[in-house]
Amino acid sequence: MELCSSFKPLPRSTPTDLSFSSSLSILPLKNSKIARSTRPNFCIFAVAVEPQELPKNSPQRLLRELAERKKVASPKKKVPPKTFILKPPLDDKKLAERFLNSPQLSLKSFPLLSSCLPPSRLNNADKTWIEEYLLEAKQALGYPLEPSDRLGDDNPAKQFDTLLYLAFQHPNCERTKARHIRSGHSRLWFLGQYVLELALCDFFLQRYPRESPGPMRERVYALIGKRYLPKWIKAASLQNLIFPYDNMDKLVRKEREPPVKSVFWALFGAIYLCFGMPEVYRVLFEVFGMDPEAEDCQPKLRRQLEDVDYVSVEFEGRKLDWQDVAAYKPPEDALFAHPRLYRACVPPGMHRFRGNIWDYESRPQVMETLGYPLQMTDRIPEITEARNIELGLGLQLCFLHPSKYKFQHPRFCFERLEYVGQKIQDLVMAERLLMKHLDAPGRWLQEKHRRLLMNKFCGKYLREKNLHRFIIYSEQVQDAFEHNRRLRNPATTAVQQALHGLSYTVYGKADVRRLMFEVFDFEQIQPKAV
């Protein structure tokens, strides 16, 4: 096969004999014999032709401009070196040393406090921050300026300096690049958010014994909603510790609110671990100056149902202040772990239901399933009998759907117990996850917490125990719910949470743990949706 071309080889001539143009034209080429040389028989001539500029509407030009813009707008991300992608695992000896030297395993008598300490010891940079700024924080919060390390080992406040330092290291600050600081701070704010919710829930339930949970949730949001937190931080003069180089008032919301919220939550996590719930109330209402009667803290006006029923004697005629709630200690022969909270949730008029059909037929089955009554060592046998009677009435209230009596008697339903039950189960699950996953950061724990306490799972656990059969509906609602799962399931979730609220008020937090992890098994692994 022969390959031929219409082009002929150019004669050897000086460069000046050649002329180039942007368009191809027929050149006057003359035939001439090419002199033989030692070079190969073929010669390659490359001619650089300058392309014409494409018109503005040309598709090729538009595509080329689009590709150039993409290169500028989204440059390729640099791939990290392989040394940062794969790290060799620690051998058993180093791993054991790291765990045994961790502060998280140093306090056997305070497991929850120990789990919130940093996973490794503080270094010189951490101690520098403590020396420079910690006194300012303690003075603003009203704590003694002496180092907390001087306290005894049996006092949880010994770790307060460390936890207070962690509370101010929000994700946007310089020290958060260190893993032990980032993890310690996130675990504190994870706990602190549920501490705040439970504290204000207890306070408002006792302060407003006739109010439904809807207005109370609005009051809580007006106090600790994230858009209102910078106001409290500024009232306590803590803004310079959160934004040392910026004016907080001049920052936009998305730059101001997340660090403030993170520090605020972590701060109350540290206070709760070291001093308990009474100190949480003091810092909220005394240091930050929160006022539940402020005009911007009032709920929206709504049609209120007339409440004709009595409240307990201790709530009649006066509103409890935060000092009353913080300083309250139940008497030695009290029927319940939290007697005043029980009276705020279970109206005295519930005694009219004593001895009805539900009390005789359903209550024994419910108590048997839940393991009630618990064995208590009371000084007087009559106290045990009275507690069991009140427990039965509280259980009946937990299963009393609002459709039955709420429109005639607003508090004769499970709503107030459900409200406190939500908050205590959130806190109990948070404490459980913190002690179970010592090396997990707060965001991972938050997602785990959310997945374990989804409403559909709470109702499912109640239905698995066949307790949904004992819910008391009105006749109209009973007919509507009988064949409609979407309507029925939220009611089972509410009853589940009301049971946790009742167990907290009667027996305390330990019984909530027993119900959640032994009776209903909240940590069971759920199958993934197909």
Short mmCIF file of N, CA, C and O in Angstrom, two decimals, residues 165-272:
data_model
loop_
_atom_site.label_atom_id
_atom_site.label_comp_id
_atom_site.label_asym_id
_atom_site.label_seq_id
_atom_site.Cartn_x
_atom_site.Cartn_y
_atom_site.Cartn_z
N TYR A 165 -12.08 25.44 83.01
CA TYR A 165 -11.20 25.75 81.88
C TYR A 165 -11.72 25.12 80.59
O TYR A 165 -11.79 25.77 79.53
N LEU A 166 -12.14 23.85 80.67
CA LEU A 166 -12.67 23.17 79.48
C LEU A 166 -13.93 23.86 78.97
O LEU A 166 -14.18 23.91 77.76
N ALA A 167 -14.75 24.37 79.89
CA ALA A 167 -16.02 24.97 79.48
C ALA A 167 -15.83 26.18 78.57
O ALA A 167 -16.67 26.45 77.71
N PHE A 168 -14.74 26.91 78.70
CA PHE A 168 -14.52 28.12 77.89
C PHE A 168 -13.77 27.83 76.59
O PHE A 168 -13.57 28.76 75.81
N GLN A 169 -13.37 26.61 76.34
CA GLN A 169 -12.60 26.32 75.12
C GLN A 169 -13.55 25.89 74.00
O GLN A 169 -13.62 24.73 73.63
N HIS A 170 -14.30 26.84 73.48
CA HIS A 170 -15.31 26.54 72.46
C HIS A 170 -14.63 26.19 71.14
O HIS A 170 -13.42 26.44 70.94
N PRO A 171 -15.35 25.62 70.17
CA PRO A 171 -14.72 25.13 68.93
C PRO A 171 -14.01 26.18 68.10
O PRO A 171 -13.21 25.82 67.23
N ASN A 172 -14.27 27.47 68.30
CA ASN A 172 -13.64 28.51 67.48
C ASN A 172 -12.41 29.12 68.12
O ASN A 172 -11.82 30.04 67.56
N CYS A 173 -12.01 28.64 69.30
CA CYS A 173 -10.87 29.25 69.98
C CYS A 173 -9.57 28.53 69.58
O CYS A 173 -9.59 27.53 68.86
N GLU A 174 -8.44 29.07 70.05
CA GLU A 174 -7.14 28.55 69.63
C GLU A 174 -6.86 27.17 70.21
O GLU A 174 -6.33 26.29 69.53
N ARG A 175 -7.20 26.92 71.47
CA ARG A 175 -6.81 25.69 72.15
C ARG A 175 -7.62 24.48 71.70
O ARG A 175 -7.30 23.36 72.04
N THR A 176 -8.67 24.70 70.91
CA THR A 176 -9.52 23.58 70.54
C THR A 176 -8.85 22.64 69.54
O THR A 176 -9.38 21.57 69.25
N LYS A 177 -7.68 23.03 69.00
CA LYS A 177 -6.97 22.12 68.10
C LYS A 177 -6.44 20.90 68.84
O LYS A 177 -6.23 19.85 68.23
N ALA A 178 -6.20 21.02 70.12
CA ALA A 178 -5.74 19.88 70.91
C ALA A 178 -6.91 18.92 71.13
O ALA A 178 -8.00 19.32 71.52
N ARG A 179 -6.66 17.63 70.91
CA ARG A 179 -7.75 16.66 70.96
C ARG A 179 -8.38 16.56 72.34
O ARG A 179 -9.60 16.47 72.47
N HIS A 180 -7.56 16.57 73.40
CA HIS A 180 -8.12 16.40 74.74
C HIS A 180 -8.97 17.59 75.16
O HIS A 180 -9.93 17.43 75.91
N ILE A 181 -8.68 18.78 74.62
CA ILE A 181 -9.49 19.96 74.91
C ILE A 181 -10.79 19.92 74.12
O ILE A 181 -11.88 20.15 74.66
N ARG A 182 -10.68 19.60 72.84
CA ARG A 182 -11.88 19.56 71.99
C ARG A 182 -12.88 18.51 72.48
O ARG A 182 -14.08 18.77 72.58
N SER A 183 -12.36 17.35 72.83
CA SER A 183 -13.25 16.28 73.30
C SER A 183 -13.84 16.61 74.67
O SER A 183 -15.04 16.42 74.91
N GLY A 184 -13.01 17.14 75.57
CA GLY A 184 -13.51 17.47 76.91
C GLY A 184 -14.58 18.53 76.89
O GLY A 184 -15.59 18.44 77.60
N HIS A 185 -14.41 19.56 76.05
CA HIS A 185 -15.41 20.63 75.98
C HIS A 185 -16.71 20.10 75.39
O HIS A 185 -17.81 20.41 75.91
N SER A 186 -16.63 19.31 74.33
CA SER A 186 -17.86 18.84 73.68
C SER A 186 -18.65 17.90 74.59
O SER A 186 -19.88 17.89 74.57
N ARG A 187 -17.97 17.12 75.41
CA ARG A 187 -18.68 16.24 76.34
C ARG A 187 -19.39 17.05 77.44
O ARG A 187 -20.47 16.67 77.90
N LEU A 188 -18.78 18.17 77.83
CA LEU A 188 -19.41 19.01 78.84
C LEU A 188 -20.69 19.68 78.31
O LEU A 188 -21.71 19.71 78.99
N TRP A 189 -20.62 20.22 77.07
CA TRP A 189 -21.84 20.87 76.57
C TRP A 189 -22.91 19.85 76.27
O TRP A 189 -24.12 20.15 76.35
N PHE A 190 -22.53 18.64 75.91
CA PHE A 190 -23.53 17.59 75.69
C PHE A 190 -24.33 17.33 76.97
O PHE A 190 -25.56 17.19 76.94
N LEU A 191 -23.66 17.29 78.11
CA LEU A 191 -24.35 17.07 79.38
C LEU A 191 -25.10 18.32 79.83
O LEU A 191 -26.24 18.25 80.33
N GLY A 192 -24.50 19.51 79.63
CA GLY A 192 -25.06 20.73 80.18
C GLY A 192 -26.42 21.10 79.61
O GLY A 192 -27.26 21.66 80.32
N GLN A 193 -26.67 20.79 78.34
CA GLN A 193 -27.96 21.18 77.74
C GLN A 193 -29.11 20.48 78.44
O GLN A 193 -30.19 21.07 78.67
N TYR A 194 -28.93 19.20 78.84
CA TYR A 194 -30.01 18.47 79.49
C TYR A 194 -30.14 18.85 80.96
O TYR A 194 -31.24 18.79 81.52
N VAL A 195 -29.04 19.26 81.57
CA VAL A 195 -29.10 19.77 82.94
C VAL A 195 -29.96 21.04 82.99
O VAL A 195 -30.83 21.20 83.86
N LEU A 196 -29.75 21.95 82.04
CA LEU A 196 -30.52 23.19 82.00
C LEU A 196 -32.01 22.91 81.78
O LEU A 196 -32.88 23.50 82.43
N GLU A 197 -32.31 22.00 80.86
CA GLU A 197 -33.71 21.69 80.56
C GLU A 197 -34.42 21.13 81.78
O GLU A 197 -35.55 21.52 82.10
N LEU A 198 -33.76 20.19 82.49
CA LEU A 198 -34.40 19.60 83.66
C LEU A 198 -34.54 20.61 84.79
O LEU A 198 -35.58 20.65 85.48
N ALA A 199 -33.54 21.46 84.99
CA ALA A 199 -33.60 22.45 86.07
C ALA A 199 -34.77 23.41 85.88
O ALA A 199 -35.55 23.66 86.81
N LEU A 200 -34.94 23.93 84.66
CA LEU A 200 -36.02 24.88 84.43
C LEU A 200 -37.38 24.19 84.38
O LEU A 200 -38.40 24.79 84.74
N CYS A 201 -37.42 22.94 83.96
CA CYS A 201 -38.67 22.17 83.99
C CYS A 201 -39.15 22.02 85.43
O CYS A 201 -40.32 22.29 85.74
N ASP A 202 -38.26 21.57 86.33
CA ASP A 202 -38.62 21.45 87.75
C ASP A 202 -39.08 22.79 88.32
O ASP A 202 -40.07 22.86 89.07
N PHE A 203 -38.37 23.84 87.98
CA PHE A 203 -38.68 25.16 88.55
C PHE A 203 -40.06 25.64 88.11
O PHE A 203 -40.88 26.07 88.94
N PHE A 204 -40.34 25.57 86.81
CA PHE A 204 -41.61 26.10 86.33
C PHE A 204 -42.79 25.22 86.71
O PHE A 204 -43.91 25.73 86.91
N LEU A 205 -42.59 23.91 86.83
CA LEU A 205 -43.69 23.05 87.27
C LEU A 205 -44.11 23.39 88.70
O LEU A 205 -45.31 23.34 89.03
N GLN A 206 -43.16 23.73 89.55
CA GLN A 206 -43.49 24.08 90.93
C GLN A 206 -43.94 25.54 91.06
O GLN A 206 -44.72 25.86 91.95
N ARG A 207 -43.46 26.39 90.19
CA ARG A 207 -43.83 27.81 90.27
C ARG A 207 -45.24 28.04 89.73
O ARG A 207 -45.97 28.89 90.24
N TYR A 208 -45.62 27.30 88.69
CA TYR A 208 -46.94 27.45 88.08
C TYR A 208 -47.67 26.11 88.14
O TYR A 208 -47.70 25.36 87.16
N PRO A 209 -48.26 25.77 89.28
CA PRO A 209 -48.85 24.43 89.45
C PRO A 209 -50.11 24.19 88.63
O PRO A 209 -50.52 23.04 88.48
N ARG A 210 -50.72 25.24 88.09
CA ARG A 210 -51.94 25.05 87.29
C ARG A 210 -51.70 25.18 85.79
O ARG A 210 -52.62 24.98 85.00
N GLU A 211 -50.50 25.49 85.38
CA GLU A 211 -50.23 25.79 83.97
C GLU A 211 -49.92 24.52 83.19
O GLU A 211 -49.28 23.59 83.70
N SER A 212 -50.35 24.48 81.93
CA SER A 212 -50.04 23.32 81.08
C SER A 212 -48.61 23.44 80.55
O SER A 212 -48.02 24.52 80.56
N PRO A 213 -48.03 22.34 80.07
CA PRO A 213 -46.62 22.38 79.63
C PRO A 213 -46.35 23.29 78.43
O PRO A 213 -45.22 23.76 78.27
N GLY A 214 -47.37 23.57 77.59
CA GLY A 214 -47.12 24.41 76.41
C GLY A 214 -46.57 25.79 76.76
O GLY A 214 -45.50 26.18 76.26
N PRO A 215 -47.25 26.57 77.60
CA PRO A 215 -46.68 27.87 78.00
C PRO A 215 -45.36 27.75 78.73
O PRO A 215 -44.49 28.63 78.60
N MET A 216 -45.16 26.65 79.47
CA MET A 216 -43.88 26.49 80.19
C MET A 216 -42.72 26.32 79.22
O MET A 216 -41.62 26.83 79.45
N ARG A 217 -42.94 25.60 78.14
CA ARG A 217 -41.87 25.44 77.14
C ARG A 217 -41.51 26.78 76.52
O ARG A 217 -40.34 27.04 76.22
N GLU A 218 -42.50 27.65 76.32
CA GLU A 218 -42.21 28.98 75.79
C GLU A 218 -41.41 29.81 76.79
O GLU A 218 -40.51 30.56 76.40
N ARG A 219 -41.71 29.67 78.07
CA ARG A 219 -40.93 30.38 79.08
C ARG A 219 -39.48 29.91 79.09
O ARG A 219 -38.54 30.71 79.19
N VAL A 220 -39.29 28.59 78.98
CA VAL A 220 -37.93 28.04 78.98
C VAL A 220 -37.16 28.55 77.78
O VAL A 220 -35.99 28.95 77.88
N TYR A 221 -37.81 28.55 76.61
CA TYR A 221 -37.12 29.01 75.41
C TYR A 221 -36.74 30.49 75.52
O TYR A 221 -35.66 30.90 75.07
N ALA A 222 -37.62 31.29 76.14
CA ALA A 222 -37.31 32.72 76.29
C ALA A 222 -36.14 32.97 77.23
O ALA A 222 -35.53 34.04 77.19
N LEU A 223 -35.81 31.98 78.06
CA LEU A 223 -34.67 32.13 78.97
C LEU A 223 -33.39 31.55 78.39
O LEU A 223 -32.33 32.18 78.47
N ILE A 224 -33.46 30.34 77.82
CA ILE A 224 -32.22 29.69 77.38
C ILE A 224 -32.22 29.35 75.89
O ILE A 224 -31.45 28.49 75.45
N GLY A 225 -33.09 29.98 75.10
CA GLY A 225 -32.97 29.84 73.65
C GLY A 225 -31.67 30.44 73.18
O GLY A 225 -31.17 31.42 73.74
N LYS A 226 -31.09 29.90 72.11
CA LYS A 226 -29.73 30.31 71.73
C LYS A 226 -29.65 31.79 71.32
O LYS A 226 -28.61 32.41 71.45
N ARG A 227 -30.76 32.36 70.85
CA ARG A 227 -30.70 33.77 70.44
C ARG A 227 -30.66 34.70 71.64
O ARG A 227 -30.32 35.88 71.52
N TYR A 228 -31.04 34.19 72.85
CA TYR A 228 -31.04 35.03 74.05
C TYR A 228 -29.79 34.82 74.91
O TYR A 228 -29.57 35.58 75.85
N LEU A 229 -28.98 33.81 74.61
CA LEU A 229 -27.83 33.51 75.47
C LEU A 229 -26.77 34.61 75.49
O LEU A 229 -26.17 34.86 76.55
N PRO A 230 -26.45 35.28 74.36
CA PRO A 230 -25.44 36.35 74.45
C PRO A 230 -25.81 37.44 75.46
O PRO A 230 -24.93 38.04 76.08
N LYS A 231 -27.11 37.68 75.65
CA LYS A 231 -27.53 38.69 76.62
C LYS A 231 -27.10 38.29 78.03
O LYS A 231 -26.61 39.11 78.81
N TRP A 232 -27.25 36.99 78.38
CA TRP A 232 -26.88 36.54 79.73
C TRP A 232 -25.37 36.52 79.90
O TRP A 232 -24.86 36.84 80.97
N ILE A 233 -24.65 36.13 78.86
CA ILE A 233 -23.19 36.12 78.93
C ILE A 233 -22.65 37.54 79.17
O ILE A 233 -21.74 37.76 79.98
N LYS A 234 -23.27 38.51 78.50
CA LYS A 234 -22.83 39.90 78.68
C LYS A 234 -23.20 40.42 80.06
O LYS A 234 -22.46 41.21 80.67
N ALA A 235 -24.35 39.96 80.59
CA ALA A 235 -24.77 40.40 81.92
C ALA A 235 -23.80 39.93 83.00
O ALA A 235 -23.60 40.60 84.01
N ALA A 236 -23.15 38.78 82.77
CA ALA A 236 -22.17 38.26 83.73
C ALA A 236 -20.74 38.69 83.40
O ALA A 236 -19.80 38.24 84.06
N SER A 237 -20.56 39.52 82.35
CA SER A 237 -19.23 40.02 81.93
C SER A 237 -18.28 38.89 81.58
O SER A 237 -17.09 38.92 81.92
N LEU A 238 -18.78 37.89 80.85
CA LEU A 238 -17.94 36.77 80.43
C LEU A 238 -17.61 36.83 78.94
O LEU A 238 -16.94 35.93 78.43
N GLN A 239 -18.06 37.88 78.23
CA GLN A 239 -17.89 37.89 76.78
C GLN A 239 -16.42 37.99 76.37
O GLN A 239 -16.03 37.47 75.33
N ASN A 240 -15.58 38.63 77.19
CA ASN A 240 -14.17 38.76 76.82
C ASN A 240 -13.42 37.44 76.92
O ASN A 240 -12.37 37.28 76.28
N LEU A 241 -13.92 36.51 77.71
CA LEU A 241 -13.29 35.18 77.78
C LEU A 241 -13.67 34.32 76.59
O LEU A 241 -12.94 33.41 76.23
N ILE A 242 -14.82 34.60 75.98
CA ILE A 242 -15.25 33.82 74.81
C ILE A 242 -14.71 34.45 73.53
O ILE A 242 -14.26 33.74 72.63
N PHE A 243 -14.75 35.79 73.44
CA PHE A 243 -14.25 36.50 72.26
C PHE A 243 -13.15 37.46 72.71
O PHE A 243 -13.38 38.67 72.87
N PRO A 244 -11.92 36.97 72.95
CA PRO A 244 -10.86 37.86 73.47
C PRO A 244 -10.41 38.91 72.46
O PRO A 244 -9.86 39.94 72.86
N TYR A 245 -10.63 38.69 71.17
CA TYR A 245 -10.12 39.62 70.15
C TYR A 245 -11.23 40.33 69.39
O TYR A 245 -10.95 41.10 68.47
N ASP A 246 -12.48 40.07 69.70
CA ASP A 246 -13.59 40.65 68.95
C ASP A 246 -14.59 41.30 69.90
O ASP A 246 -14.70 40.92 71.07
N ASN A 247 -15.32 42.26 69.35
CA ASN A 247 -16.44 42.85 70.08
C ASN A 247 -17.68 42.01 69.80
O ASN A 247 -18.13 41.92 68.65
N MET A 248 -18.24 41.39 70.83
CA MET A 248 -19.33 40.45 70.62
C MET A 248 -20.55 41.12 69.98
O MET A 248 -21.25 40.52 69.16
N ASP A 249 -20.79 42.38 70.32
CA ASP A 249 -21.98 43.07 69.79
C ASP A 249 -21.88 43.33 68.29
O ASP A 249 -22.91 43.48 67.63
N LYS A 250 -20.67 43.38 67.75
CA LYS A 250 -20.50 43.69 66.33
C LYS A 250 -20.44 42.45 65.46
O LYS A 250 -20.40 42.56 64.23
N LEU A 251 -20.43 41.27 66.07
CA LEU A 251 -20.41 40.03 65.30
C LEU A 251 -21.80 39.71 64.78
O LEU A 251 -22.80 40.02 65.42
N VAL A 252 -21.86 39.08 63.61
CA VAL A 252 -23.15 38.64 63.10
C VAL A 252 -23.62 37.43 63.90
O VAL A 252 -22.84 36.77 64.60
N ARG A 253 -24.90 37.10 63.79
CA ARG A 253 -25.48 36.06 64.65
C ARG A 253 -24.79 34.70 64.48
O ARG A 253 -24.53 34.01 65.44
N LYS A 254 -24.50 34.32 63.24
CA LYS A 254 -23.93 32.99 63.01
C LYS A 254 -22.51 32.86 63.56
O LYS A 254 -22.03 31.75 63.77
N GLU A 255 -21.83 34.00 63.80
CA GLU A 255 -20.51 33.97 64.42
C GLU A 255 -20.58 34.14 65.93
O GLU A 255 -19.67 33.72 66.64
N ARG A 256 -21.66 34.75 66.42
CA ARG A 256 -21.77 35.04 67.85
C ARG A 256 -22.47 33.92 68.62
O ARG A 256 -22.02 33.51 69.69
N GLU A 257 -23.56 33.39 68.08
CA GLU A 257 -24.40 32.48 68.88
C GLU A 257 -23.80 31.09 69.09
O GLU A 257 -23.88 30.57 70.21
N PRO A 258 -23.21 30.43 68.07
CA PRO A 258 -22.68 29.07 68.33
C PRO A 258 -21.62 29.01 69.42
O PRO A 258 -21.72 28.15 70.32
N PRO A 259 -20.59 29.90 69.45
CA PRO A 259 -19.63 29.82 70.57
C PRO A 259 -20.26 30.11 71.93
O PRO A 259 -19.95 29.45 72.92
N VAL A 260 -21.19 31.09 71.97
CA VAL A 260 -21.84 31.42 73.24
C VAL A 260 -22.68 30.25 73.74
O VAL A 260 -22.64 29.89 74.92
N LYS A 261 -23.43 29.63 72.85
CA LYS A 261 -24.25 28.48 73.24
C LYS A 261 -23.38 27.33 73.74
O LYS A 261 -23.69 26.70 74.76
N SER A 262 -22.28 27.06 73.05
CA SER A 262 -21.39 25.97 73.45
C SER A 262 -20.80 26.22 74.84
O SER A 262 -20.79 25.32 75.69
N VAL A 263 -20.34 27.44 75.09
CA VAL A 263 -19.76 27.77 76.40
C VAL A 263 -20.82 27.74 77.49
O VAL A 263 -20.60 27.23 78.59
N PHE A 264 -22.01 28.27 77.20
CA PHE A 264 -23.09 28.33 78.19
C PHE A 264 -23.48 26.93 78.64
O PHE A 264 -23.60 26.64 79.84
N TRP A 265 -23.69 26.03 77.69
CA TRP A 265 -24.06 24.65 78.04
C TRP A 265 -22.94 23.97 78.82
O TRP A 265 -23.19 23.30 79.83
N ALA A 266 -21.70 24.10 78.33
CA ALA A 266 -20.58 23.43 79.00
C ALA A 266 -20.38 23.97 80.42
O ALA A 266 -20.02 23.22 81.33
N LEU A 267 -20.65 25.25 80.60
CA LEU A 267 -20.51 25.86 81.92
C LEU A 267 -21.44 25.19 82.93
O LEU A 267 -21.03 24.84 84.05
N PHE A 268 -22.68 24.95 82.54
CA PHE A 268 -23.63 24.33 83.47
C PHE A 268 -23.39 22.83 83.61
O PHE A 268 -23.74 22.25 84.63
N GLY A 269 -22.78 22.22 82.60
CA GLY A 269 -22.35 20.84 82.79
C GLY A 269 -21.29 20.74 83.88
O GLY A 269 -21.34 19.85 84.74
N ALA A 270 -20.32 21.66 83.88
CA ALA A 270 -19.27 21.66 84.90
C ALA A 270 -19.83 21.97 86.28
O ALA A 270 -19.47 21.32 87.28
N ILE A 271 -20.74 22.95 86.37
CA ILE A 271 -21.32 23.31 87.67
C ILE A 271 -22.14 22.16 88.24
O ILE A 271 -22.07 21.85 89.44
N TYR A 272 -22.91 21.49 87.40
CA TYR A 272 -23.73 20.36 87.86
C TYR A 272 -22.86 19.22 88.38
O TYR A 272 -23.17 18.60 89.41
#
